């Protein structure tokens, strides 16, 4: 979401910084930290856990209240202005806002990013996840100046409807702030006014259909973006606030057990990608994101699963522009039965799920919503969190497909709720230890799971291989071509891609995974050389392993 009329202020740059291992330690802002960045990456700071406090002055325009917008503050966030606590956030990958009351003159803003794990305060984050969870203001922050004399356009969504080919869309708008008092909402598509309606009271939603005059589809070959704009018009006719966003006319659906994009059968070819780089941890730059997308596109990919948390809005903007399809999912990694049944966790999970859909709903690149990666979907007691999660997403956004990645398909109880069934499989890596030819296990494993799914009545649902891969150490060129060698990974992934893409019962494959990333400390240390998840086809510096070219040959057909 961007603005032409509203005064917005980027908070990117150096802030004063203080680190405390515990609340009771002294807090002297003697350092500087760049925003966005992680405070636990560089030598001397690496691995530290505690409270990272960022401080700077802000000054609201006269007569304005403020809205602080954070892309992500991890793990837990607390926002304080002039010593008064204003807001907190408890999912370190979810975007959030904090309202700042009007007030004259410079004011002290402190954002405390706490990267300690706390099952009560931040139950979405567990220390045992197979990816490193950093601390800091990891994604961009911004201050919006909102005149106190009128409401503001809090957010809007614009979704293509069944008439998308003719340009049909549905607008949904929320305003917040003071009562509307004669203000009007004006809606524009590609700069052309399509509607004016009385501004609703804050908290009420305005929903209506509209039509783009010169519709062009968003597709992989031609990812055309249209522009939607909502303006707030004062009684004297002045435009006093606005919100602008890009959107795409496209439709993703399942017809006759086939995944379809704009009425054509779609085969997904891609990778799972963590937002991580050794130089900056999870606070990757837009340039790094663009470079990763270029590597994905060169490898013949049309799809990326943003594992296992909310994606950076900048990354989704790039995917919109490039025509890269995205599975975005809520933070989740193998939560236990006890966690999934815990009311506190369910509340946090629900909030984070809603924040994901609300933030990303206008991105045409996002075609799949996911949650609870490898959760206990095989137990009767977890039915409520699965049912409520599907329901919440579908009420917010009826236009996209919803799934979760399961690693227990044979006993999974909630596959009937999925629009597509997503399987995390590691035949010959985690199964059948010592088998003389693990690669030979891939196709039979695929057949077994497909036969089981069809026997259980799921033939009408496309099946995606949402994860498959093996560990490989960059540069390990072993004459045996055995586990951890580049040759083995190349052979394994070639076969996995060949088998998945050759079988019409699959709608595609997302390899695990794009680039090596640091995993948690402790838990996986024994099973993860370097305490990294080394299943990337590139190492953490994006140096290609043999498998990168092997996959490219299968994805590109040459
Ligand atoms: C699981 C999990 C991934 C990763 C993978 C692995 O499928 O979803 O995040 O941990 O296993 O590398 O074992």
Coordinates of C-alpha atoms and ligand atoms in Angstrom, one line a residue:
X1 CA 0.0 0.0 0.0
X2 CA 1.4 3.4 -1.0
X3 CA 0.2 7.0 -0.8
X4 CA 0.3 10.1 -3.0
X5 CA -1.6 12.5 -0.8
X6 CA -0.9 11.2 2.8
X7 CA 2.4 12.4 4.4
X8 CA 4.5 9.3 5.1
X9 CA 8.0 9.1 6.5
X10 CA 10.4 6.2 6.1
X11 CA 12.2 5.3 9.3
X12 CA 15.0 3.5 7.5
X13 CA 18.5 4.4 8.7
X14 CA 20.5 4.5 11.9
X15 CA 18.7 4.5 15.2
X16 CA 20.3 4.6 18.6
X17 CA 20.6 1.1 20.0
X18 CA 21.0 -0.7 23.3
X19 CA 21.1 -4.4 24.1
X20 CA 20.2 -6.1 27.4
X21 CA 20.3 -9.8 28.2
X22 CA 17.7 -9.2 30.8
X23 CA 15.2 -6.5 31.6
X24 CA 17.1 -5.5 34.7
X25 CA 20.4 -4.8 32.9
X26 CA 21.2 -1.2 32.3
X27 CA 20.0 0.2 29.0
X28 CA 22.5 2.7 27.6
X29 CA 21.9 3.8 24.0
X30 CA 25.6 3.9 23.3
X31 CA 25.4 2.1 20.0
X32 CA 23.8 2.6 16.6
X33 CA 21.8 0.1 14.7
X34 CA 20.5 0.3 11.1
X35 CA 16.8 -0.2 10.5
X36 CA 16.0 -2.7 9.1
X37 CA 18.5 -5.2 10.4
X38 CA 19.0 -8.1 12.9
X39 CA 21.0 -7.5 16.0
X40 CA 22.2 -11.0 16.4
X41 CA 24.2 -11.8 13.2
X42 CA 27.6 -10.1 13.2
X43 CA 30.7 -11.3 15.1
X44 CA 30.4 -10.4 18.7
X45 CA 26.6 -10.2 18.5
X46 CA 25.9 -13.5 16.8
X47 CA 23.6 -15.8 18.7
X48 CA 22.8 -13.3 21.5
X49 CA 19.3 -13.4 22.9
X50 CA 17.7 -10.6 24.9
X51 CA 16.2 -7.2 24.3
X52 CA 17.3 -5.0 21.5
X53 CA 16.0 -1.4 22.1
X54 CA 16.0 1.0 19.1
X55 CA 15.5 4.7 19.8
X56 CA 14.9 7.8 17.7
X57 CA 12.9 11.0 17.7
X58 CA 9.8 11.4 15.7
X59 CA 7.7 14.6 15.2
X60 CA 4.2 14.5 13.9
X61 CA 3.0 17.3 11.5
X62 CA 0.8 19.8 13.4
X63 CA -2.8 18.6 14.1
X64 CA -1.8 15.0 13.1
X65 CA -2.0 11.7 14.8
X66 CA 0.5 9.1 13.8
X67 CA 0.4 5.5 12.6
X68 CA 3.7 3.5 12.9
X69 CA 3.9 0.7 10.3
X70 CA 6.3 -2.2 10.9
X71 CA 7.1 -4.8 8.3
X72 CA 8.4 -7.2 11.0
X73 CA 9.9 -6.9 14.5
X74 CA 11.1 -10.2 16.0
X75 CA 10.5 -12.1 18.1
X76 CA 8.3 -10.0 20.3
X77 CA 7.9 -6.2 19.9
X78 CA 7.0 -3.4 22.3
X79 CA 6.5 0.2 21.1
X80 CA 6.9 3.1 23.5
X81 CA 6.5 6.9 22.7
X82 CA 7.6 9.4 25.4
X83 CA 7.7 6.6 27.9
X84 CA 4.1 5.6 27.3
X85 CA 3.6 2.0 26.1
X86 CA 1.5 2.1 22.9
X87 CA 1.5 -1.3 21.4
X88 CA 3.1 -4.8 21.1
X89 CA 3.3 -7.6 18.6
X90 CA 3.9 -11.2 19.3
X91 CA 4.6 -12.8 15.9
X92 CA 8.0 -11.8 14.7
X93 CA 7.3 -12.1 10.9
X94 CA 3.8 -10.5 10.9
X95 CA 3.4 -6.8 9.9
X96 CA 1.6 -4.6 12.4
X97 CA 0.7 -1.0 13.1
X98 CA 0.7 1.2 16.2
X99 CA -1.3 4.3 16.5
X100 CA 0.4 7.4 18.0
X101 CA -1.8 10.1 19.6
X102 CA -1.4 13.6 18.2
X103 CA 1.2 15.7 20.1
X104 CA 3.4 18.7 19.4
X105 CA 7.2 18.7 19.0
X106 CA 9.8 16.0 19.0
X107 CA 8.9 12.8 20.8
X108 CA 11.0 9.8 21.8
X109 CA 10.2 6.6 20.1
X110 CA 11.6 3.3 21.5
X111 CA 11.0 -0.1 19.8
X112 CA 12.0 -3.1 21.9
X113 CA 12.7 -6.2 19.9
X114 CA 12.9 -9.2 22.2
X115 CA 14.4 -12.3 20.6
X116 CA 14.0 -14.6 23.6
X117 CA 11.6 -17.5 23.3
X118 CA 8.7 -17.3 25.6
X119 CA 5.9 -19.9 25.2
X120 CA 3.4 -17.6 27.0
X121 CA 4.2 -14.2 25.4
X122 CA 5.2 -15.4 21.9
X123 CA 3.8 -18.9 21.5
X124 CA 4.1 -18.9 17.7
X125 CA 7.9 -19.1 18.1
X126 CA 9.6 -22.2 19.3
X127 CA 13.4 -22.6 19.7
X128 CA 13.3 -26.0 18.0
X129 CA 12.2 -24.7 14.6
X130 CA 14.5 -25.8 11.7
X131 CA 15.4 -22.2 10.9
X132 CA 17.2 -19.5 12.9
X133 CA 14.9 -16.9 14.4
X134 CA 16.6 -13.6 14.6
X135 CA 16.0 -10.5 16.7
X136 CA 15.5 -6.9 15.5
X137 CA 13.5 -4.6 13.3
X138 CA 13.9 -7.0 10.4
X139 CA 11.8 -5.3 7.8
X140 CA 11.1 -1.6 6.9
X141 CA 9.3 0.8 9.3
X142 CA 7.3 3.9 8.4
X143 CA 5.5 6.7 10.1
X144 CA 2.2 8.0 8.6
X145 CA 1.0 11.5 9.5
X146 CA -2.8 11.5 9.7
X147 CA -4.7 14.8 10.2
X148 CA -6.8 14.5 13.3
X149 CA -9.6 16.5 11.6
X150 CA -10.8 13.5 9.4
X151 CA -10.8 9.8 9.1
X152 CA -8.0 7.9 7.2
X153 CA -8.1 5.1 4.7
X154 CA -6.9 2.3 7.0
X155 CA -6.6 -0.3 4.3
X156 CA -8.5 -1.7 1.3
X157 CA -8.5 -4.9 -0.6
X158 CA -9.3 -5.4 -4.3
X159 CA -10.0 -8.9 -5.4
X160 CA -10.8 -10.1 -8.9
X161 CA -14.3 -11.7 -9.1
X162 CA -15.7 -14.3 -11.5
X163 CA -15.9 -11.7 -14.2
X164 CA -12.1 -11.0 -13.9
X165 CA -11.7 -11.4 -17.7
X166 CA -13.9 -8.4 -18.2
X167 CA -12.2 -6.5 -15.4
X168 CA -14.6 -7.2 -12.6
X169 CA -13.3 -6.6 -9.1
X170 CA -14.6 -6.2 -5.6
X171 CA -13.4 -3.3 -3.4
X172 CA -13.5 -3.6 0.4
X173 CA -12.4 -0.5 2.4
X174 CA -12.0 0.2 6.0
X175 CA -11.5 3.7 7.4
X176 CA -10.3 4.6 10.9
X177 CA -9.9 7.8 13.0
X178 CA -12.6 10.4 13.8
X179 CA -16.2 10.3 12.4
X180 CA -16.6 11.0 8.7
X181 CA -18.7 14.2 9.0
X182 CA -19.6 14.6 5.3
X183 CA -16.5 13.1 3.9
X184 CA -16.7 11.0 0.7
X185 CA -14.7 8.0 -0.5
X186 CA -13.7 8.1 -4.1
X187 CA -12.6 5.0 -5.9
X188 CA -10.3 5.0 -8.9
X189 CA -9.2 2.2 -11.2
X190 CA -6.1 3.1 -13.3
X191 CA -6.7 6.7 -12.5
X192 CA -10.4 6.7 -13.6
X193 CA -13.1 7.5 -11.0
X194 CA -15.4 4.5 -10.8
X195 CA -17.4 5.3 -7.7
X196 CA -18.1 7.8 -4.9
X197 CA -19.8 6.8 -1.7
X198 CA -20.4 8.5 1.7
X199 CA -17.5 7.6 4.0
X200 CA -18.6 5.0 6.4
X201 CA -18.0 5.3 10.1
X202 CA -14.6 3.9 11.3
X203 CA -14.7 0.2 11.7
X204 CA -17.4 -0.4 9.1
X205 CA -16.4 -2.0 5.8
X206 CA -17.5 -0.6 2.4
X207 CA -17.8 -3.4 -0.1
X208 CA -18.8 -3.0 -3.8
X209 CA -18.1 -4.3 -7.3
X210 CA -16.4 -2.3 -10.0
X211 CA -14.9 -2.9 -13.4
X212 CA -11.6 -2.0 -15.0
X213 CA -12.1 -0.2 -18.3
X214 CA -9.3 -1.8 -20.2
X215 CA -8.7 -5.1 -18.5
X216 CA -5.5 -7.0 -19.1
X217 CA -4.9 -10.3 -17.3
X218 CA -2.1 -11.0 -14.9
X219 CA -0.4 -14.2 -16.1
X220 CA 3.0 -15.8 -15.8
X221 CA 3.8 -14.8 -19.4
X222 CA 2.4 -11.2 -19.0
X223 CA 2.0 -10.2 -15.3
X224 CA 0.1 -7.0 -16.0
X225 CA -0.7 -4.9 -12.9
X226 CA -3.6 -2.5 -12.7
X227 CA -3.8 0.3 -10.1
X228 CA -6.5 0.8 -7.5
X229 CA -6.8 4.0 -5.5
X230 CA -9.1 5.1 -2.7
X231 CA -9.3 8.8 -1.9
X232 CA -10.9 10.5 1.0
X233 CA -12.7 13.7 -0.1
X234 CA -13.5 16.5 2.4
X235 CA -16.8 18.3 2.2
X236 CA -15.0 21.2 0.5
X237 CA -13.9 18.8 -2.3
X238 CA -10.3 18.5 -1.3
X239 CA -8.7 15.1 -1.4
X240 CA -7.3 14.8 2.1
X241 CA -6.1 11.2 2.3
X242 CA -5.5 8.2 0.0
X243 CA -4.3 4.7 -0.4
X244 CA -3.0 3.2 -3.6
X245 CA -2.2 -0.4 -4.5
X246 CA -1.4 -2.6 -7.5
X247 CA -3.5 -5.6 -8.3
X248 CA -3.9 -8.3 -10.9
X249 CA -6.8 -9.7 -12.9
X250 CA -6.3 -13.4 -12.6
X251 CA -8.1 -16.5 -11.2
X252 CA -6.7 -19.5 -9.6
X253 CA -9.0 -22.5 -9.1
X254 CA -9.3 -26.2 -9.1
X255 CA -11.5 -27.7 -11.8
X256 CA -11.9 -31.5 -12.2
X257 CA -8.9 -32.1 -9.9
X258 CA -6.7 -29.8 -12.0
X259 CA -5.0 -26.6 -10.7
X260 CA -5.9 -23.8 -13.1
X261 CA -4.7 -20.3 -13.7
X262 CA -6.9 -18.1 -15.8
X263 CA -8.6 -21.3 -17.2
X264 CA -5.4 -23.0 -18.2
X265 CA -3.9 -26.0 -16.4
X266 CA -1.0 -25.0 -14.2
X267 CA 2.0 -27.0 -13.2
X268 CA 4.0 -25.5 -10.4
X269 CA 7.8 -25.7 -10.6
X270 CA 9.7 -24.3 -7.8
X271 CA 11.4 -24.2 -4.4
X272 CA 10.9 -23.6 -0.8
X273 CA 12.7 -20.3 0.1
X274 CA 13.7 -19.0 3.6
X275 CA 14.2 -15.3 3.9
X276 CA 17.8 -15.5 5.1
X277 CA 21.4 -14.6 4.2
X278 CA 24.6 -15.0 6.3
X279 CA 25.4 -11.3 6.0
X280 CA 22.1 -10.1 7.5
X281 CA 20.1 -13.0 8.8
X282 CA 16.4 -12.6 8.2
X283 CA 16.7 -8.9 7.4
X284 CA 17.5 -9.4 3.7
X285 CA 17.6 -6.5 1.3
X286 CA 15.3 -6.0 -1.6
X287 CA 18.3 -6.4 -3.9
X288 CA 19.0 -9.9 -2.4
X289 CA 15.3 -10.8 -3.0
X290 CA 15.5 -9.7 -6.6
X291 CA 18.7 -11.7 -7.0
X292 CA 17.1 -14.8 -5.6
X293 CA 14.1 -14.3 -7.9
X294 CA 16.5 -14.1 -10.9
X295 CA 18.1 -17.4 -9.8
X296 CA 14.7 -19.0 -9.4
X297 CA 13.6 -17.7 -12.8
X298 CA 16.9 -18.9 -14.5
X299 CA 16.2 -22.3 -13.0
X300 CA 12.9 -22.4 -14.8
X301 CA 10.7 -21.8 -11.7
X302 CA 7.3 -20.3 -11.8
X303 CA 6.6 -20.9 -8.1
X304 CA 8.1 -20.3 -4.7
X305 CA 6.8 -21.5 -1.3
X306 CA 7.6 -18.8 1.2
X307 CA 8.4 -21.1 4.1
X308 CA 7.4 -21.0 7.0
X309 CA 6.2 -17.5 7.8
X310 CA 4.8 -14.2 6.6
X311 CA 6.6 -13.0 3.5
X312 CA 8.2 -9.6 3.2
X313 CA 5.8 -7.3 1.2
X314 CA 8.7 -6.1 -0.9
X315 CA 9.3 -9.7 -2.0
X316 CA 5.7 -10.2 -3.0
X317 CA 5.8 -6.9 -4.9
X318 CA 8.7 -8.3 -6.9
X319 CA 6.9 -11.6 -7.5
X320 CA 3.8 -9.6 -8.7
X321 CA 6.0 -7.7 -11.2
X322 CA 8.0 -10.7 -12.3
X323 CA 5.1 -13.2 -12.6
X324 CA 6.3 -15.6 -9.9
X325 CA 3.5 -17.6 -8.1
X326 CA 3.7 -17.7 -4.3
X327 CA 2.5 -19.9 -1.5
X328 CA 2.5 -17.8 1.6
X329 CA 2.0 -19.3 5.0
X330 CA 1.5 -18.4 8.6
X331 CA 4.4 -19.0 11.0
X332 CA 4.4 -22.6 11.9
X333 CA 6.7 -25.6 12.1
X334 CA 5.7 -29.0 13.5
X335 CA 3.7 -27.7 16.5
X336 CA 2.9 -30.4 19.0
X337 CA -0.6 -31.7 19.9
X338 CA -0.3 -29.8 23.2
X339 CA 0.5 -26.5 21.5
X340 CA -2.2 -26.8 18.9
X341 CA -4.8 -27.4 21.5
X342 CA -3.6 -24.5 23.7
X343 CA -6.1 -21.6 23.7
X344 CA -3.3 -19.0 24.0
X345 CA -1.5 -20.4 21.0
X346 CA -4.8 -20.5 19.0
X347 CA -5.4 -16.9 19.7
X348 CA -2.0 -15.9 18.5
X349 CA -2.2 -18.2 15.5
X350 CA -5.6 -16.6 14.5
X351 CA -4.2 -13.1 14.8
X352 CA -1.1 -13.9 12.8
X353 CA -3.1 -15.7 10.2
X354 CA -5.4 -12.7 9.8
X355 CA -2.5 -10.3 9.6
X356 CA -1.0 -12.4 6.8
X357 CA -4.1 -12.4 4.7
X358 CA -4.8 -8.7 5.3
X359 CA -1.3 -7.7 4.4
X360 CA -1.0 -9.8 1.2
X361 CA -4.5 -10.0 -0.2
X362 CA -3.9 -7.6 -3.1
X363 CA -0.8 -9.5 -4.5
X364 CA -1.8 -11.4 -7.6
X365 CA 1.4 -13.5 -7.2
X366 CA 0.0 -15.1 -4.0
X367 CA -2.2 -18.0 -5.1
X368 CA -2.0 -20.3 -2.1
X369 CA -2.5 -19.6 1.6
X370 CA -0.9 -22.1 4.1
X371 CA -0.5 -22.6 7.8
X372 CA 0.8 -25.1 10.4
X373 CA 3.5 -26.7 8.4
X374 CA 3.8 -30.4 9.4
X375 CA 1.4 -29.9 12.3
X376 CA -0.4 -32.7 14.0
X377 CA -3.2 -33.0 11.4
X378 CA -3.5 -36.7 12.2
X379 CA -5.2 -36.2 15.6
X380 CA -8.9 -35.7 16.4
X381 CA -8.1 -33.1 19.1
X382 CA -6.6 -30.7 16.6
X383 CA -9.7 -30.5 14.4
X384 CA -10.7 -27.1 15.9
X385 CA -7.6 -25.2 15.0
X386 CA -7.5 -26.6 11.5
X387 CA -11.2 -26.0 10.9
X388 CA -11.1 -22.4 12.3
X389 CA -7.9 -21.6 10.3
X390 CA -9.5 -22.7 7.0
X391 CA -12.7 -20.8 7.9
X392 CA -10.9 -17.6 8.8
X393 CA -8.9 -17.5 5.6
X394 CA -11.9 -18.3 3.4
X395 CA -14.1 -15.6 5.0
X396 CA -11.3 -13.0 4.5
X397 CA -10.4 -14.2 1.0
X398 CA -12.7 -16.5 -1.0
X399 CA -10.5 -16.1 -4.1
X400 CA -7.5 -18.1 -3.3
X401 CA -6.7 -21.8 -2.5
X402 CA -5.9 -23.0 1.0
X403 CA -3.7 -25.9 2.0
X404 CA -1.2 -27.0 4.6
X405 CA 1.9 -29.2 4.1
X406 CA 1.5 -32.6 5.7
X407 CA 4.2 -35.1 6.5
X408 CA 1.7 -37.7 7.6
X409 CA -0.6 -38.1 4.6
X410 CA -1.6 -41.6 5.3
X411 CA -3.2 -40.8 8.6
X412 CA -4.0 -37.1 8.0
X413 CA -7.6 -36.2 9.0
X414 CA -8.1 -32.8 7.4
X415 CA -7.2 -33.2 3.8
X416 CA -10.8 -32.9 2.8
X417 CA -10.6 -29.2 4.0
X418 CA -7.7 -28.5 1.6
X419 CA -8.2 -27.2 -1.9
X420 CA -4.9 -28.9 -2.9
X421 CA -3.2 -31.6 -1.0
X422 CA 0.5 -30.8 -0.2
X423 CA 3.0 -33.5 0.7
X424 CA 6.3 -33.1 2.4
X425 CA 8.1 -36.3 1.4
X426 CA 11.8 -37.4 1.9
X427 CA 11.9 -41.0 0.5
X428 CA 15.3 -42.5 1.0
X429 CA 16.5 -39.6 3.1
X430 CA 14.4 -39.9 6.3
X431 CA 12.9 -43.2 5.3
X432 CA 14.6 -46.6 4.4
X433 CA 18.0 -45.9 6.0
X434 CA 20.7 -47.9 4.3
X435 CA 18.8 -48.6 1.2
X436 CA 21.3 -49.3 -1.6
X437 CA 19.6 -46.9 -4.1
X438 CA 17.5 -44.2 -2.3
X439 CA 16.8 -42.4 -5.7
X440 CA 14.9 -45.5 -6.8
X441 CA 12.5 -45.0 -3.9
X442 CA 11.2 -41.7 -5.1
X443 CA 8.7 -42.7 -7.9
X444 CA 7.3 -45.7 -5.9
X445 CA 6.8 -43.4 -2.9
X446 CA 4.9 -41.0 -5.1
X447 CA 2.7 -43.8 -6.5
X448 CA 2.0 -45.1 -3.1
X449 CA 0.8 -41.8 -1.7
X450 CA -1.2 -41.0 -4.8
X451 CA -2.9 -44.4 -4.8
X452 CA -3.7 -44.0 -1.1
X453 CA -5.2 -40.5 -1.6
X454 CA -7.3 -41.7 -4.5
X455 CA -8.5 -44.7 -2.5
X456 CA -9.5 -42.3 0.2
X457 CA -11.6 -40.3 -2.2
X458 CA -9.3 -37.4 -2.9
X459 CA -8.9 -37.9 -6.6
X460 CA -10.7 -34.5 -7.1
X461 CA -7.8 -32.6 -5.4
X462 CA -4.5 -31.7 -7.1
X463 CA -1.5 -33.0 -5.2
X464 CA 1.6 -30.9 -4.8
X465 CA 5.0 -32.2 -3.6
X466 CA 5.5 -29.3 -1.2
X467 CA 8.9 -30.5 0.0
X468 CA 11.4 -33.0 -1.1
X469 CA 15.2 -32.9 -0.9
X470 CA 18.5 -34.1 0.6
X471 CA 21.4 -32.5 2.4
X472 CA 24.4 -31.6 0.3
X473 CA 27.6 -29.8 1.4
X474 CA 28.7 -27.2 -1.2
X475 CA 31.9 -28.4 -2.9
X476 CA 31.7 -31.9 -1.6
X477 CA 32.5 -33.8 -4.8
X478 CA 32.8 -37.4 -3.6
X479 CA 33.9 -40.2 -5.9
X480 CA 31.3 -42.4 -4.2
X481 CA 28.5 -39.9 -5.1
X482 CA 27.0 -40.7 -1.8
X483 CA 24.9 -38.8 0.8
X484 CA 25.9 -35.1 1.2
X485 CA 27.7 -35.1 -2.1
X486 CA 26.7 -32.7 -4.9
X487 CA 26.4 -35.6 -7.3
X488 CA 23.9 -37.4 -5.1
X489 CA 21.8 -34.4 -4.5
X490 CA 21.7 -33.6 -8.3
X491 CA 20.7 -37.2 -9.1
X492 CA 18.1 -37.3 -6.4
X493 CA 16.4 -34.0 -7.3
X494 CA 16.6 -34.7 -11.0
X495 CA 14.6 -37.9 -10.4
X496 CA 12.2 -36.1 -8.0
X497 CA 11.4 -33.4 -10.5
X498 CA 11.2 -35.8 -13.4
X499 CA 8.8 -38.1 -11.6
X500 CA 6.6 -35.3 -10.2
X501 CA 6.3 -33.4 -13.5
X502 CA 5.7 -36.5 -15.5
X503 CA 2.6 -37.6 -13.4
X504 CA -0.5 -35.6 -14.3
X505 CA -1.9 -36.4 -10.9
X506 CA 0.6 -33.9 -9.4
X507 CA 0.1 -30.2 -9.9
X508 CA 3.8 -29.6 -9.3
X509 CA 6.8 -29.7 -7.0
X510 CA 8.4 -27.3 -4.6
X511 CA 11.9 -28.6 -3.8
X512 CA 13.3 -28.4 -0.3
X513 CA 15.0 -26.0 -0.6
X514 CA 16.5 -23.0 -2.4
X515 CA 19.6 -22.0 -0.4
X516 CA 21.3 -23.3 2.7
X517 CA 20.2 -21.5 5.8
X518 CA 21.2 -21.5 9.4
X519 CA 19.0 -23.7 11.6
X520 CA 18.3 -23.4 15.3
X521 CA 21.1 -23.9 17.7
X522 CA 21.0 -27.0 19.8
X523 CA 18.1 -29.0 18.6
X524 CA 19.2 -30.0 15.2
X525 CA 22.9 -29.6 15.8
X526 CA 23.6 -33.3 15.6
X527 CA 21.7 -33.8 12.4
X528 CA 22.7 -30.6 10.7
X529 CA 26.3 -30.2 9.7
X530 CA 27.4 -26.6 10.4
X531 CA 24.0 -26.1 12.2
X532 CA 22.7 -25.3 8.8
X533 CA 19.9 -26.9 6.8
X534 CA 22.1 -27.9 3.9
X535 CA 19.4 -29.0 1.5
X536 CA 19.7 -25.9 -0.7
X537 CA 20.7 -26.3 -4.3
X538 CA 22.7 -23.2 -3.6
X539 CA 24.8 -22.6 -0.6
X540 CA 24.1 -19.7 1.7
X541 CA 26.1 -17.3 -0.5
X542 CA 24.0 -18.4 -3.5
X543 CA 26.9 -20.4 -5.0
X544 CA 25.3 -23.1 -7.1
X545 CA 25.7 -26.8 -6.3
X546 CA 25.5 -29.3 -9.2
X547 CA 21.8 -29.8 -8.3
X548 CA 20.9 -26.3 -9.4
X549 CA 21.8 -27.0 -13.0
X550 CA 20.3 -30.5 -12.8
X551 CA 17.0 -29.1 -11.7
X552 CA 17.2 -26.3 -14.3
X553 CA 17.5 -28.9 -17.0
X554 CA 14.4 -30.7 -15.9
X555 CA 12.4 -27.5 -15.3
X556 CA 13.5 -25.9 -18.6
X557 CA 13.4 -29.2 -20.6
X558 CA 16.9 -28.8 -21.9
Ligands
LIG1 C1 10.5 -30.6 7.1 C2 10.3 -29.1 7.4 C3 11.3 -28.2 6.7 C4 12.7 -28.8 7.0 C5 12.8 -30.2 6.4 C6 14.1 -30.8 6.5 O1 9.8 -31.0 6.0 O2 9.0 -28.6 6.9 O3 11.3 -26.9 7.3 O4 12.9 -28.9 8.4 O5 11.8 -31.0 7.0 O6 15.1 -30.3 6.0 O7 14.2 -31.9 7.2

